């Protein structure tokens, strides 16, 4: 259940000779299956009361080919917005000169009647005044709630900044660690390469010595060549 007190501008179809525009003060009490209204008209200084079943809103939404939830939300916003919702007209007048009726229209290119509420005249507007007083007393709570929301938003922003900074530091440390690991791997590969080269050098020297020895053996085992000696004859 939620209660609202707002001031609506009553529409006038003909130019008024008065400088004072007519207003309608509205108290609405939104319950589980219906909404109750108290109206105070400044045009005749009379108080009226009426109610609207949610089933009637459901039927109106069906007639207008609209989704009920969207239609209900739009109607509630139009009836609980101070000075009325843009694009809507509000009228409180006699129907057929007998029944007082409140009507709400949506005016976008053409006029569409959203709903009408039959009213009965009441002697006082105490409930409307009480609701206005209660709404005034609830304002500090609303401010406190707003401050609480601001604090929550600030705390959330600080937490998000902390998480972001922590992730950034973690990424930097990871990059440094990877650089260190890569440098260690390069150093190990260099050592392995040097060790492999050193292990190959003795093999090459032994191979050279063996080849040299084989050459000497071949030279030693070769046939002795005759030497040509010139003998001088006397």
Short mmCIF file of C-alpha atoms in Angstrom, two decimals:
data_model
loop_
_atom_site.label_atom_id
_atom_site.label_comp_id
_atom_site.label_asym_id
_atom_site.label_seq_id
_atom_site.Cartn_x
_atom_site.Cartn_y
_atom_site.Cartn_z
CA UNK A 1 0.00 0.00 0.00
CA UNK A 2 1.33 3.44 -0.93
CA UNK A 3 -0.22 6.90 -0.59
CA UNK A 4 0.49 10.06 -2.59
CA UNK A 5 -0.69 13.67 -2.48
CA UNK A 6 -0.23 15.76 -5.62
CA UNK A 7 -1.54 18.88 -7.27
CA UNK A 8 -2.86 18.60 -10.83
CA UNK A 9 -3.75 21.31 -13.32
CA UNK A 10 -7.36 20.95 -14.41
CA UNK A 11 -7.81 21.36 -18.12
CA UNK A 12 -10.07 24.05 -19.53
CA UNK A 13 -11.54 23.61 -23.00
CA UNK A 14 -12.58 27.26 -23.32
CA UNK A 15 -10.46 30.34 -22.59
CA UNK A 16 -10.99 31.41 -19.00
CA UNK A 17 -11.56 35.03 -18.11
CA UNK A 18 -9.99 34.42 -14.72
CA UNK A 19 -6.29 34.77 -14.08
CA UNK A 20 -6.36 31.94 -11.54
CA UNK A 21 -6.07 28.50 -13.10
CA UNK A 22 -8.19 25.70 -11.64
CA UNK A 23 -6.29 22.98 -9.80
CA UNK A 24 -7.21 19.59 -8.40
CA UNK A 25 -5.58 18.32 -5.22
CA UNK A 26 -5.48 14.53 -5.27
CA UNK A 27 -4.80 11.99 -2.56
CA UNK A 28 -4.38 8.45 -3.91
CA UNK A 29 -4.05 5.29 -1.86
CA UNK A 30 -2.81 2.37 -3.97
CA UNK A 31 -3.83 -0.95 -2.43
CA UNK A 32 -3.73 -4.58 -3.52
CA UNK A 33 -6.75 -4.61 -5.83
CA UNK A 34 -7.92 -1.01 -6.09
CA UNK A 35 -6.90 2.60 -5.63
CA UNK A 36 -8.86 5.11 -3.53
CA UNK A 37 -8.96 8.81 -4.43
CA UNK A 38 -9.84 12.00 -2.57
CA UNK A 39 -10.21 15.14 -4.69
CA UNK A 40 -10.35 18.80 -3.76
CA UNK A 41 -11.37 21.07 -6.62
CA UNK A 42 -10.35 24.73 -6.49
CA UNK A 43 -12.97 25.60 -9.10
CA UNK A 44 -15.90 24.91 -6.72
CA UNK A 45 -14.06 24.28 -3.40
CA UNK A 46 -15.77 20.91 -3.07
CA UNK A 47 -14.38 17.58 -1.86
CA UNK A 48 -15.01 14.33 -3.69
CA UNK A 49 -14.16 10.69 -3.21
CA UNK A 50 -14.00 7.73 -5.57
CA UNK A 51 -12.22 4.46 -6.25
CA UNK A 52 -10.93 2.53 -9.22
CA UNK A 53 -10.63 -1.24 -9.39
CA UNK A 54 -7.51 -2.65 -11.00
CA UNK A 55 -9.77 -4.90 -13.03
CA UNK A 56 -11.18 -1.76 -14.66
CA UNK A 57 -7.65 -0.72 -15.60
CA UNK A 58 -7.06 -4.20 -17.00
CA UNK A 59 -10.18 -3.89 -19.17
CA UNK A 60 -9.13 -0.41 -20.31
CA UNK A 61 -5.69 -1.72 -21.27
CA UNK A 62 -7.31 -4.52 -23.25
CA UNK A 63 -9.62 -2.07 -25.05
CA UNK A 64 -6.63 0.12 -25.95
CA UNK A 65 -4.61 -2.93 -27.01
CA UNK A 66 -1.85 -2.24 -24.47
CA UNK A 67 0.05 -4.46 -22.06
CA UNK A 68 -1.59 -4.25 -18.64
CA UNK A 69 1.61 -3.79 -16.61
CA UNK A 70 2.81 -0.94 -18.83
CA UNK A 71 -0.62 0.66 -18.83
CA UNK A 72 -0.94 0.39 -15.05
CA UNK A 73 2.53 1.89 -14.48
CA UNK A 74 1.76 4.78 -16.83
CA UNK A 75 -1.56 5.52 -15.11
CA UNK A 76 0.01 5.42 -11.66
CA UNK A 77 2.83 7.73 -12.70
CA UNK A 78 0.37 10.16 -14.29
CA UNK A 79 -1.71 10.28 -11.09
CA UNK A 80 1.21 10.58 -8.66
CA UNK A 81 3.37 13.16 -10.46
CA UNK A 82 3.16 16.68 -9.03
CA UNK A 83 1.50 19.07 -11.53
CA UNK A 84 0.69 16.10 -13.72
CA UNK A 85 2.60 14.07 -16.27
CA UNK A 86 3.39 15.74 -19.58
CA UNK A 87 1.01 14.63 -22.32
CA UNK A 88 -1.91 14.01 -19.94
CA UNK A 89 -5.02 16.09 -19.21
CA UNK A 90 -7.13 15.92 -16.05
CA UNK A 91 -10.77 16.91 -15.77
CA UNK A 92 -13.29 17.00 -12.94
CA UNK A 93 -16.79 17.87 -14.11
CA UNK A 94 -20.44 16.88 -14.07
CA UNK A 95 -21.44 13.99 -16.30
CA UNK A 96 -24.83 14.67 -17.92
CA UNK A 97 -25.38 17.40 -15.36
CA UNK A 98 -25.82 14.87 -12.56
CA UNK A 99 -22.81 12.68 -11.68
CA UNK A 100 -19.47 14.25 -10.80
CA UNK A 101 -16.72 12.38 -12.66
CA UNK A 102 -12.94 12.56 -12.77
CA UNK A 103 -11.37 11.76 -16.14
CA UNK A 104 -7.79 11.33 -17.29
CA UNK A 105 -6.86 11.71 -20.95
CA UNK A 106 -3.68 11.04 -22.85
CA UNK A 107 -3.12 13.64 -25.56
CA UNK A 108 -0.57 12.66 -28.18
CA UNK A 109 -1.78 13.81 -31.57
CA UNK A 110 -5.27 12.71 -30.59
CA UNK A 111 -7.16 12.45 -27.32
CA UNK A 112 -7.55 9.07 -25.61
CA UNK A 113 -9.63 8.54 -22.49
CA UNK A 114 -7.62 6.30 -20.15
CA UNK A 115 -10.18 6.01 -17.36
CA UNK A 116 -12.97 7.81 -15.54
CA UNK A 117 -13.94 7.64 -11.86
CA UNK A 118 -17.49 8.32 -10.63
CA UNK A 119 -17.32 10.55 -7.55
CA UNK A 120 -19.45 11.33 -4.55
CA UNK A 121 -19.35 14.57 -2.64
CA UNK A 122 -17.96 14.49 0.91
CA UNK A 123 -18.15 17.16 3.59
CA UNK A 124 -14.47 17.37 4.55
CA UNK A 125 -11.01 16.76 3.22
CA UNK A 126 -9.40 15.57 6.45
CA UNK A 127 -7.95 12.44 4.89
CA UNK A 128 -6.33 14.48 2.15
CA UNK A 129 -4.84 16.87 4.72
CA UNK A 130 -3.67 13.99 6.92
CA UNK A 131 -1.99 12.36 3.93
CA UNK A 132 -0.28 15.66 3.08
CA UNK A 133 1.03 15.93 6.66
CA UNK A 134 2.28 12.34 6.60
CA UNK A 135 4.02 12.98 3.29
CA UNK A 136 5.69 16.04 4.83
CA UNK A 137 6.87 14.02 7.81
CA UNK A 138 8.31 11.36 5.52
CA UNK A 139 10.54 13.82 3.64
CA UNK A 140 13.46 13.65 6.13
CA UNK A 141 13.37 9.87 5.79
CA UNK A 142 13.48 10.24 2.05
CA UNK A 143 16.50 12.53 2.38
CA UNK A 144 18.18 10.02 4.68
CA UNK A 145 17.47 7.28 2.19
CA UNK A 146 18.97 9.44 -0.54
CA UNK A 147 22.08 10.07 1.53
CA UNK A 148 22.31 6.36 2.22
CA UNK A 149 22.11 5.64 -1.51
CA UNK A 150 24.85 8.21 -2.16
CA UNK A 151 27.06 6.59 0.48
CA UNK A 152 26.42 3.15 -0.96
CA UNK A 153 27.28 4.43 -4.43
CA UNK A 154 30.51 6.02 -3.13
CA UNK A 155 31.47 2.84 -1.28
CA UNK A 156 30.77 0.77 -4.37
CA UNK A 157 32.91 3.12 -6.47
CA UNK A 158 35.78 2.85 -3.96
CA UNK A 159 35.50 -0.94 -3.94
CA UNK A 160 35.50 -1.09 -7.75
CA UNK A 161 38.59 1.17 -7.82
CA UNK A 162 40.33 -1.08 -5.28
CA UNK A 163 39.55 -4.19 -7.33
CA UNK A 164 40.74 -2.47 -10.52
CA UNK A 165 44.01 -1.32 -8.90
CA UNK A 166 44.60 -4.78 -7.42
CA UNK A 167 44.12 -6.44 -10.80
CA UNK A 168 46.50 -3.93 -12.40
CA UNK A 169 49.19 -4.63 -9.79
CA UNK A 170 48.67 -8.36 -10.24
CA UNK A 171 49.12 -8.04 -14.01
CA UNK A 172 52.33 -6.00 -13.56
CA UNK A 173 53.76 -8.57 -11.15
CA UNK A 174 52.83 -11.36 -13.54
CA UNK A 175 54.57 -9.58 -16.42
CA UNK A 176 57.74 -9.12 -14.32
CA UNK A 177 57.63 -12.78 -13.29
CA UNK A 178 57.28 -13.88 -16.92
CA UNK A 179 60.22 -11.69 -17.93
CA UNK A 180 62.31 -13.23 -15.16
CA UNK A 181 61.31 -16.77 -16.18
CA UNK A 182 62.11 -16.06 -19.84
CA UNK A 183 65.52 -14.61 -18.95
CA UNK A 184 66.30 -17.68 -16.82
CA UNK A 185 65.27 -19.96 -19.67
CA UNK A 186 67.49 -18.03 -22.09
CA UNK A 187 70.42 -18.28 -19.66
CA UNK A 188 69.90 -22.04 -19.28
CA UNK A 189 69.73 -22.50 -23.06
CA UNK A 190 72.98 -20.55 -23.41
CA UNK A 191 74.70 -22.75 -20.83
CA UNK A 192 73.45 -25.89 -22.53
CA UNK A 193 74.71 -24.59 -25.87
CA UNK A 194 78.16 -23.86 -24.42
CA UNK A 195 78.29 -27.29 -22.78
CA UNK A 196 77.35 -28.97 -26.04
CA UNK A 197 80.07 -27.10 -27.93
CA UNK A 198 82.68 -28.05 -25.34
CA UNK A 199 81.65 -31.69 -25.48
CA UNK A 200 82.12 -31.68 -29.27
CA UNK A 201 85.69 -30.21 -29.24
CA UNK A 202 87.56 -33.29 -27.78
CA UNK A 203 85.86 -35.53 -30.32
CA UNK A 204 87.11 -33.33 -33.12
CA UNK A 205 90.67 -33.32 -31.71
CA UNK A 206 90.68 -37.11 -31.32
CA UNK A 207 89.39 -37.45 -34.86
CA UNK A 208 92.17 -35.20 -36.15
CA UNK A 209 94.82 -37.17 -34.22
CA UNK A 210 93.50 -40.49 -35.56
CA UNK A 211 93.53 -39.23 -39.12
CA UNK A 212 97.12 -37.97 -38.67
CA UNK A 213 98.24 -41.34 -37.25
CA UNK A 214 96.64 -43.24 -40.11
CA UNK A 215 98.45 -41.02 -42.59
CA UNK A 216 101.76 -41.76 -40.91
CA UNK A 217 101.10 -45.51 -40.96
CA UNK A 218 100.28 -45.43 -44.61
CA UNK A 219 103.45 -43.52 -45.32
CA UNK A 220 105.55 -45.99 -43.30
CA UNK A 221 104.12 -49.09 -44.98
CA UNK A 222 104.52 -47.81 -48.50
CA UNK A 223 107.06 -49.46 -50.96
CA UNK A 224 110.61 -48.15 -50.87
CA UNK A 225 111.41 -46.22 -53.97
CA UNK A 226 114.77 -46.68 -55.72
CA UNK A 227 117.11 -43.81 -55.47
CA UNK A 228 118.91 -42.70 -58.58
CA UNK A 229 122.59 -42.18 -57.78
CA UNK A 230 124.83 -40.78 -60.44
CA UNK A 231 128.34 -42.40 -60.42
CA UNK A 232 131.00 -40.36 -61.99
CA UNK A 233 133.22 -42.40 -64.28
CA UNK A 234 136.84 -41.65 -64.37
#
